[in-house]
């Protein structure tokens, strides 16, 4: 494993970070394991493809736009599916399971829509949106796009971490995660916070979708699927709801995968994440970094 | 001294920094009705959860009818003959009243005292389970309501179903967590009478209750808890009159009228 | 003519029958509160075992399927021992990981599984009638299984695990039993599918099959065994029924799942019970793994504060609170 591989780890880890942060947020705060997250992510790339079809737009216009739309899609799911379930079902496990299934259905719907739009073809974002150039960084081969990916991931994860730990709304968010019942009494509207959380979660997925679609130079309806279980592994590794944990875990997973790639074979690469899930759930279900709730008290 | 039905030796249950139960040593003699009183949050429910093994012990030993149960799993102590009710009513909404009681005697067997799991049951065993269900329903005046679903019943009646379920398997010790909270005066007296008659049949009971009037009139012996410790115990009236008990109770919120 | 209809639709009928067995496998687990989606992995294990023994070893069908069931029972027990203490979403996702691991094995173990391309030309050795009889027998067995004590035990395990323990139910052992049973049913579906459709490929045993099967359970309703059967039939015929929608078919299918799980989580079973309730004036409450009683009765309730008497699903630890520090 050489420095070039490590650079690869950083790029892949950045994509995983962007993807997993949104997922861990909605799970940690709202108990929503949103399996439509992968489809929302794919929609980010798809939107970028659609708006650049006729004329090239700058990435700095396309990406914010995708983020907003993906955020709104996530809010829509919250409004038409997840919130009604939370309202109707009092039992937490039943509600989690219903939400999980609803999110699978919602994801399938988005994928089906994308298949219609793309007519089951591979499509690509207009390359003029962001002209990719080879450059070198500390003597390693890379591209300006990869540098942008890493920078955006860093920017967004730092912003999100600061927001959650420092801002008033972030504290409200954590209050919601700890105790959704009484936070209503504290003047925080759980419904509004839930919608806001879903928006942020969707927006992060949208950003990740655009960037990965640029990096791979393709968009297709099932772009998000392989990432979902990896993100699950990342979340378990980092501890559910912990954004910092997710960031660290994203890079760890990228490292482990690249390691398998280099020293074993590519075919078992995907097994790493799945195996990791099972092993982790067994031995450290609270995640590598976080402590169990009662230890924190 | 008679062999005790239940004895706790320096039992502690800590949740992180919260010392919910902090070194309780008590012993219950068979056939008596015991009461636990104490302000909210003093650890009464946690103590019952510890005895029925629903929370892990931080320290200490629990001996139930001569068997050390501190490390057993909940279903094992249940099969040893310990039954309980919950502070919040916990009935199975999809089952009828009868089936809610029946679920507690489904494992009733002949031969080994009805405690060990075995795959098939003989018709005689099934009959015994049916009879035990009938007896429990009868005892709590629920025979007429056997076919109802819990959601259609008033709160007080739901509480009675819980008690019927708890006594159906003829336990040796019954733990009752605020069984009459939220009931009206009539219902309270009815339940108190039932508890007394169960005691007269030889069932040992440990009752958590805020309503001092009921506790004083029904219990043989009370324990007063505060901050996870047993601060006083003895015959109900004298104990309740002791100054430190008055302080524990009146110094904080008194919600006997709940 | 009925026989014409039968031969025109034979493939669909076969798919519905195999689907029903897999749906039973999911349903029995979900109803006992064991949120495993691992059935699809056992479907693959049963399918490949049967296909391999019948094709390569020229075994007779019944013993070949039997070996698949046995193998699945053993692996299912292993999985139960390994993952048994996980709950809810954690168990669901861990078992999804198991399914995908099985799929990766199927792709890579070319000697037995034919690799990514799968197996072709598996001899077709069962008739639709025989499969129908199998489904019938399994349905009857399930009716008996869930009557009486076992049915009450299952309800208690799903609705209130702590309560179940406190009335003497050995929840751990019961969950293991459910795990094994669910695995065996799934393997039966897989084994039968292999010798009914003559091909088997790893891509069949992926996330897609999980989604389809969940759809059957949700649409049919999980509160009674026949919900899975009805669900299997509906989901199998859905593409036919929605043929008019052409390109929008899959979108509509997915939308149906969302609508049902959000607004009618009791599925067809709930619907039938409601109609029956209207006719008789009295209706047993329907609770499914996806909805409690309140969902059917009072719409605006929200999560009620569970009384602080017992640790409510303590923190983020996926194991039940009571066992969180109880290794034995
Ligand atoms: N599972 C738990 N995790 C953390 N703290 C708990 C838990 N159960 C109870 N406690 C705490 O233990 C203390 C005693 O509670 P409890 O036994 O319910 O009191 P009581 O029944 O006397 O009102 C309280 O401070 C409560 O917050
Ligand atoms: Mg209490």
Short mmCIF file of C-alpha atoms in Angstrom, two decimals, chain A residues 5-297:
data_model
loop_
_atom_site.label_atom_id
_atom_site.label_comp_id
_atom_site.label_asym_id
_atom_site.label_seq_id
_atom_site.Cartn_x
_atom_site.Cartn_y
_atom_site.Cartn_z
CA UNK A 5 -3.41 4.32 -2.42
CA UNK A 6 -3.70 6.49 0.66
CA UNK A 7 -4.76 9.41 -1.48
CA UNK A 8 -7.40 7.16 -2.91
CA UNK A 9 -8.56 6.35 0.60
CA UNK A 10 -8.96 10.05 1.32
CA UNK A 11 -11.10 10.61 -1.78
CA UNK A 12 -13.30 7.56 -1.22
CA UNK A 13 -13.53 8.35 2.48
CA UNK A 14 -14.73 11.85 1.63
CA UNK A 15 -17.57 10.50 -0.49
CA UNK A 16 -18.50 8.02 2.24
CA UNK A 17 -18.43 10.86 4.77
CA UNK A 18 -20.79 13.02 2.78
CA UNK A 19 -23.12 10.10 2.24
CA UNK A 20 -23.07 8.74 5.78
CA UNK A 21 -23.37 12.03 7.65
CA UNK A 22 -26.89 12.64 6.43
CA UNK A 23 -27.93 9.08 7.15
CA UNK A 24 -26.56 9.05 10.67
CA UNK A 25 -28.22 12.38 11.37
CA UNK A 26 -31.74 11.23 10.54
CA UNK A 27 -31.24 7.93 12.31
CA UNK A 28 -29.68 9.42 15.40
CA UNK A 29 -32.11 12.29 15.81
CA UNK A 30 -35.34 10.90 14.42
CA UNK A 31 -34.95 7.11 14.53
CA UNK A 32 -35.42 7.14 10.78
CA UNK A 33 -33.16 4.69 9.02
CA UNK A 34 -33.81 6.26 5.66
CA UNK A 35 -33.10 3.63 3.02
CA UNK A 36 -34.25 6.14 0.42
CA UNK A 37 -31.06 8.03 1.17
CA UNK A 38 -29.25 6.23 -1.64
CA UNK A 39 -31.96 7.18 -4.11
CA UNK A 40 -31.93 10.80 -2.97
CA UNK A 41 -28.18 10.78 -3.43
CA UNK A 42 -28.62 9.42 -6.95
CA UNK A 43 -31.19 12.13 -7.64
CA UNK A 44 -28.54 14.73 -6.85
CA UNK A 45 -26.46 13.42 -9.73
CA UNK A 46 -29.48 13.00 -11.96
CA UNK A 47 -30.58 16.60 -11.44
CA UNK A 48 -27.10 17.81 -12.29
CA UNK A 49 -27.32 15.79 -15.49
CA UNK A 50 -30.75 17.19 -16.35
CA UNK A 51 -29.93 20.87 -15.85
CA UNK A 52 -26.65 20.66 -17.73
CA UNK A 53 -28.08 18.71 -20.62
CA UNK A 54 -28.51 21.69 -22.94
CA UNK A 55 -26.06 24.17 -21.59
CA UNK A 56 -23.17 23.84 -19.23
CA UNK A 57 -23.56 25.47 -15.85
CA UNK A 58 -20.88 25.92 -13.26
CA UNK A 59 -20.56 23.24 -10.60
CA UNK A 60 -20.96 26.04 -8.08
CA UNK A 61 -24.48 26.62 -9.34
CA UNK A 62 -25.38 23.02 -10.03
CA UNK A 63 -24.33 21.61 -6.69
CA UNK A 64 -26.21 24.04 -4.42
CA UNK A 65 -29.24 23.57 -6.60
CA UNK A 66 -29.08 19.79 -6.29
CA UNK A 67 -28.61 20.14 -2.56
CA UNK A 68 -31.73 22.24 -2.21
CA UNK A 69 -33.86 19.95 -4.35
CA UNK A 70 -32.61 16.79 -2.62
CA UNK A 71 -33.23 18.43 0.72
CA UNK A 72 -36.78 19.15 -0.36
CA UNK A 73 -37.28 15.58 -1.53
CA UNK A 74 -36.22 14.36 1.90
CA UNK A 75 -38.60 16.82 3.55
CA UNK A 76 -41.36 15.58 1.29
CA UNK A 77 -40.74 12.00 2.43
CA UNK A 78 -40.83 13.18 6.01
CA UNK A 79 -44.15 14.91 5.44
CA UNK A 80 -46.00 12.25 3.48
CA UNK A 81 -44.56 9.12 5.03
CA UNK A 82 -42.36 9.31 8.10
CA UNK A 83 -44.32 11.87 10.08
CA UNK A 84 -47.68 10.14 9.60
CA UNK A 85 -46.08 6.89 10.74
CA UNK A 86 -44.63 8.54 13.84
CA UNK A 87 -48.04 9.97 14.57
CA UNK A 88 -49.91 6.72 14.19
CA UNK A 89 -47.58 4.20 15.68
CA UNK A 90 -46.72 4.59 19.33
CA UNK A 91 -44.49 1.56 19.66
CA UNK A 92 -40.96 2.62 18.82
CA UNK A 93 -39.86 -0.63 17.23
CA UNK A 94 -42.98 -0.94 15.13
CA UNK A 95 -42.60 2.63 14.02
CA UNK A 96 -38.94 2.15 13.13
CA UNK A 97 -39.75 -0.91 11.09
CA UNK A 98 -42.65 0.77 9.31
CA UNK A 99 -40.41 3.74 8.55
CA UNK A 100 -37.72 1.43 7.22
CA UNK A 101 -40.18 -0.24 4.86
CA UNK A 102 -41.70 3.06 3.80
CA UNK A 103 -38.23 4.34 3.01
CA UNK A 104 -37.48 1.25 0.92
CA UNK A 105 -40.68 1.93 -1.02
CA UNK A 106 -39.89 5.62 -1.38
CA UNK A 107 -36.38 4.79 -2.58
CA UNK A 108 -37.76 2.31 -5.11
CA UNK A 109 -40.11 5.02 -6.35
CA UNK A 110 -37.29 7.49 -6.89
CA UNK A 111 -35.24 4.82 -8.65
CA UNK A 112 -38.18 3.96 -10.90
CA UNK A 113 -38.64 7.62 -11.76
CA UNK A 114 -34.94 7.91 -12.56
CA UNK A 115 -35.15 4.85 -14.78
CA UNK A 116 -37.94 6.48 -16.70
CA UNK A 117 -36.05 9.73 -17.06
CA UNK A 118 -32.81 8.11 -18.19
CA UNK A 119 -34.59 5.35 -20.12
CA UNK A 120 -32.32 2.91 -18.33
CA UNK A 121 -29.24 4.36 -19.93
CA UNK A 122 -26.03 5.49 -18.36
CA UNK A 123 -25.95 9.25 -18.64
CA UNK A 124 -23.34 11.78 -17.67
CA UNK A 125 -23.20 15.31 -16.34
CA UNK A 126 -22.09 17.77 -18.98
CA UNK A 127 -18.28 17.66 -18.65
CA UNK A 128 -18.09 21.42 -19.09
CA UNK A 129 -19.80 21.80 -15.72
CA UNK A 130 -16.43 21.19 -14.20
CA UNK A 131 -13.40 20.70 -16.38
CA UNK A 132 -11.35 17.93 -14.82
CA UNK A 133 -7.61 18.37 -15.03
CA UNK A 134 -4.79 16.19 -13.87
CA UNK A 135 -2.65 17.82 -11.26
CA UNK A 136 -0.23 16.66 -8.68
CA UNK A 137 -0.40 17.11 -4.96
CA UNK A 138 2.68 16.48 -2.85
CA UNK A 139 4.03 14.58 -5.80
CA UNK A 140 0.98 12.32 -6.11
CA UNK A 141 -1.21 12.10 -9.17
CA UNK A 142 -4.64 13.52 -8.62
CA UNK A 143 -7.24 15.71 -10.26
CA UNK A 144 -8.65 19.08 -9.41
CA UNK A 145 -12.02 17.36 -8.96
CA UNK A 146 -10.66 15.07 -6.29
CA UNK A 147 -9.26 18.04 -4.45
CA UNK A 148 -12.65 19.73 -4.64
CA UNK A 149 -14.37 16.57 -3.34
CA UNK A 150 -12.07 16.36 -0.35
CA UNK A 151 -12.38 20.07 0.33
CA UNK A 152 -16.18 20.07 0.17
CA UNK A 153 -16.40 17.02 2.40
CA UNK A 154 -14.10 18.69 4.89
CA UNK A 155 -16.03 21.95 4.74
CA UNK A 156 -19.45 20.36 5.14
CA UNK A 157 -18.42 18.00 7.92
CA UNK A 158 -16.74 20.76 9.91
CA UNK A 159 -19.75 23.01 9.42
CA UNK A 160 -22.15 20.29 10.49
CA UNK A 161 -20.08 19.34 13.52
CA UNK A 162 -19.83 22.95 14.63
CA UNK A 163 -23.51 23.48 14.02
CA UNK A 164 -24.48 20.51 16.15
CA UNK A 165 -22.10 21.14 19.01
CA UNK A 166 -22.11 24.93 19.14
CA UNK A 167 -25.35 26.42 17.84
CA UNK A 168 -28.62 26.78 19.66
CA UNK A 169 -30.39 24.72 17.02
CA UNK A 170 -27.76 22.06 17.27
CA UNK A 171 -28.38 21.78 20.97
CA UNK A 172 -32.09 21.56 20.29
CA UNK A 173 -31.31 18.78 17.84
CA UNK A 174 -29.42 16.87 20.48
CA UNK A 175 -32.25 17.42 22.92
CA UNK A 176 -34.58 15.90 20.35
CA UNK A 177 -32.33 12.89 19.94
CA UNK A 178 -32.14 12.38 23.69
CA UNK A 179 -35.74 12.86 24.51
CA UNK A 180 -38.29 13.67 21.83
CA UNK A 181 -41.07 13.72 24.38
CA UNK A 182 -40.06 16.55 26.62
CA UNK A 183 -38.31 18.68 24.06
CA UNK A 184 -41.74 19.71 22.87
CA UNK A 185 -42.20 21.21 26.31
CA UNK A 186 -39.01 23.20 25.95
CA UNK A 187 -40.53 25.20 23.14
CA UNK A 188 -38.82 23.22 20.41
CA UNK A 189 -41.27 22.00 17.82
CA UNK A 190 -40.24 18.38 17.16
CA UNK A 191 -42.01 18.46 13.81
CA UNK A 192 -40.11 21.49 12.60
CA UNK A 193 -36.82 20.09 13.83
CA UNK A 194 -37.58 16.81 12.10
CA UNK A 195 -38.24 18.56 8.81
CA UNK A 196 -35.07 20.62 9.19
CA UNK A 197 -33.03 17.51 9.97
CA UNK A 198 -34.38 15.72 6.94
CA UNK A 199 -33.57 18.75 4.79
CA UNK A 200 -29.96 18.81 5.93
CA UNK A 201 -29.72 15.06 5.50
CA UNK A 202 -31.10 15.21 1.97
CA UNK A 203 -28.92 18.18 1.03
CA UNK A 204 -25.78 16.34 2.12
CA UNK A 205 -26.84 13.36 0.01
CA UNK A 206 -27.44 15.70 -2.93
CA UNK A 207 -23.95 17.18 -2.66
CA UNK A 208 -22.42 13.72 -2.48
CA UNK A 209 -24.49 12.59 -5.47
CA UNK A 210 -23.30 15.41 -7.70
CA UNK A 211 -19.69 14.88 -6.73
CA UNK A 212 -19.69 11.12 -7.21
CA UNK A 213 -21.50 11.45 -10.52
CA UNK A 214 -18.81 13.89 -11.65
CA UNK A 215 -16.04 11.63 -10.41
CA UNK A 216 -17.44 8.51 -12.10
CA UNK A 217 -18.62 10.51 -15.07
CA UNK A 218 -21.90 8.59 -15.01
CA UNK A 219 -25.33 8.75 -13.49
CA UNK A 220 -27.60 5.76 -13.35
CA UNK A 221 -30.70 4.91 -11.38
CA UNK A 222 -28.95 2.48 -9.05
CA UNK A 223 -25.99 4.70 -8.28
CA UNK A 224 -26.82 4.87 -4.59
CA UNK A 225 -27.52 1.24 -3.80
CA UNK A 226 -24.01 -0.04 -3.16
CA UNK A 227 -23.35 2.92 -0.90
CA UNK A 228 -26.29 2.27 1.41
CA UNK A 229 -24.95 -0.74 3.23
CA UNK A 230 -21.51 0.76 3.32
CA UNK A 231 -22.99 3.79 4.98
CA UNK A 232 -24.72 1.48 7.42
CA UNK A 233 -21.37 -0.07 8.27
CA UNK A 234 -19.93 3.42 8.67
CA UNK A 235 -22.71 4.43 11.03
CA UNK A 236 -22.42 1.31 13.13
CA UNK A 237 -18.67 1.79 13.24
CA UNK A 238 -19.00 5.41 14.28
CA UNK A 239 -21.92 5.00 16.63
CA UNK A 240 -25.46 5.84 15.59
CA UNK A 241 -26.11 9.57 15.49
CA UNK A 242 -22.51 10.56 15.97
CA UNK A 243 -21.36 12.80 13.13
CA UNK A 244 -17.72 12.79 14.22
CA UNK A 245 -17.86 9.03 14.58
CA UNK A 246 -19.27 8.72 11.06
CA UNK A 247 -16.48 10.85 9.64
CA UNK A 248 -13.76 8.79 11.29
CA UNK A 249 -15.50 5.55 10.35
CA UNK A 250 -15.91 6.59 6.72
CA UNK A 251 -12.16 6.89 6.35
CA UNK A 252 -11.57 3.68 8.26
CA UNK A 253 -13.88 1.79 5.93
CA UNK A 254 -12.25 3.33 2.88
CA UNK A 255 -8.89 2.29 4.28
CA UNK A 256 -10.03 -1.26 5.01
CA UNK A 257 -11.49 -1.61 1.53
CA UNK A 258 -8.44 -0.26 -0.25
CA UNK A 259 -6.33 -2.55 1.90
CA UNK A 260 -8.36 -5.58 0.82
CA UNK A 261 -8.14 -4.37 -2.73
CA UNK A 262 -4.38 -4.17 -2.64
CA UNK A 263 -3.57 -7.23 -0.59
CA UNK A 264 -6.44 -9.60 -1.33
CA UNK A 265 -8.73 -9.41 -4.31
CA UNK A 266 -11.22 -6.93 -5.64
CA UNK A 267 -14.01 -9.49 -5.49
CA UNK A 268 -13.96 -9.65 -1.70
CA UNK A 269 -13.76 -5.88 -1.38
CA UNK A 270 -17.51 -5.54 -1.01
CA UNK A 271 -17.59 -8.26 1.59
CA UNK A 272 -15.50 -6.06 3.87
CA UNK A 273 -18.33 -3.69 4.72
CA UNK A 274 -20.87 -6.47 5.23
CA UNK A 275 -18.55 -8.57 7.33
CA UNK A 276 -17.65 -5.49 9.32
CA UNK A 277 -21.32 -4.84 10.08
CA UNK A 278 -21.83 -8.28 11.55
CA UNK A 279 -18.58 -8.36 13.50
CA UNK A 280 -19.14 -4.88 14.91
CA UNK A 281 -22.72 -5.42 15.90
CA UNK A 282 -21.52 -8.41 17.82
CA UNK A 283 -18.62 -6.99 19.70
CA UNK A 284 -19.14 -3.26 19.90
CA UNK A 285 -22.72 -2.47 19.01
CA UNK A 286 -22.45 1.03 20.43
CA UNK A 287 -19.81 1.87 17.82
CA UNK A 288 -16.06 2.11 18.06
CA UNK A 289 -15.97 5.62 19.40
CA UNK A 290 -19.07 6.37 21.38
CA UNK A 291 -20.00 5.20 24.81
CA UNK A 292 -23.30 3.67 25.77
CA UNK A 293 -25.99 6.10 26.82
CA UNK A 294 -25.90 5.29 30.50
CA UNK A 295 -22.13 5.67 30.63
CA UNK A 296 -22.54 9.20 29.42
CA UNK A 297 -25.04 10.12 32.09
#
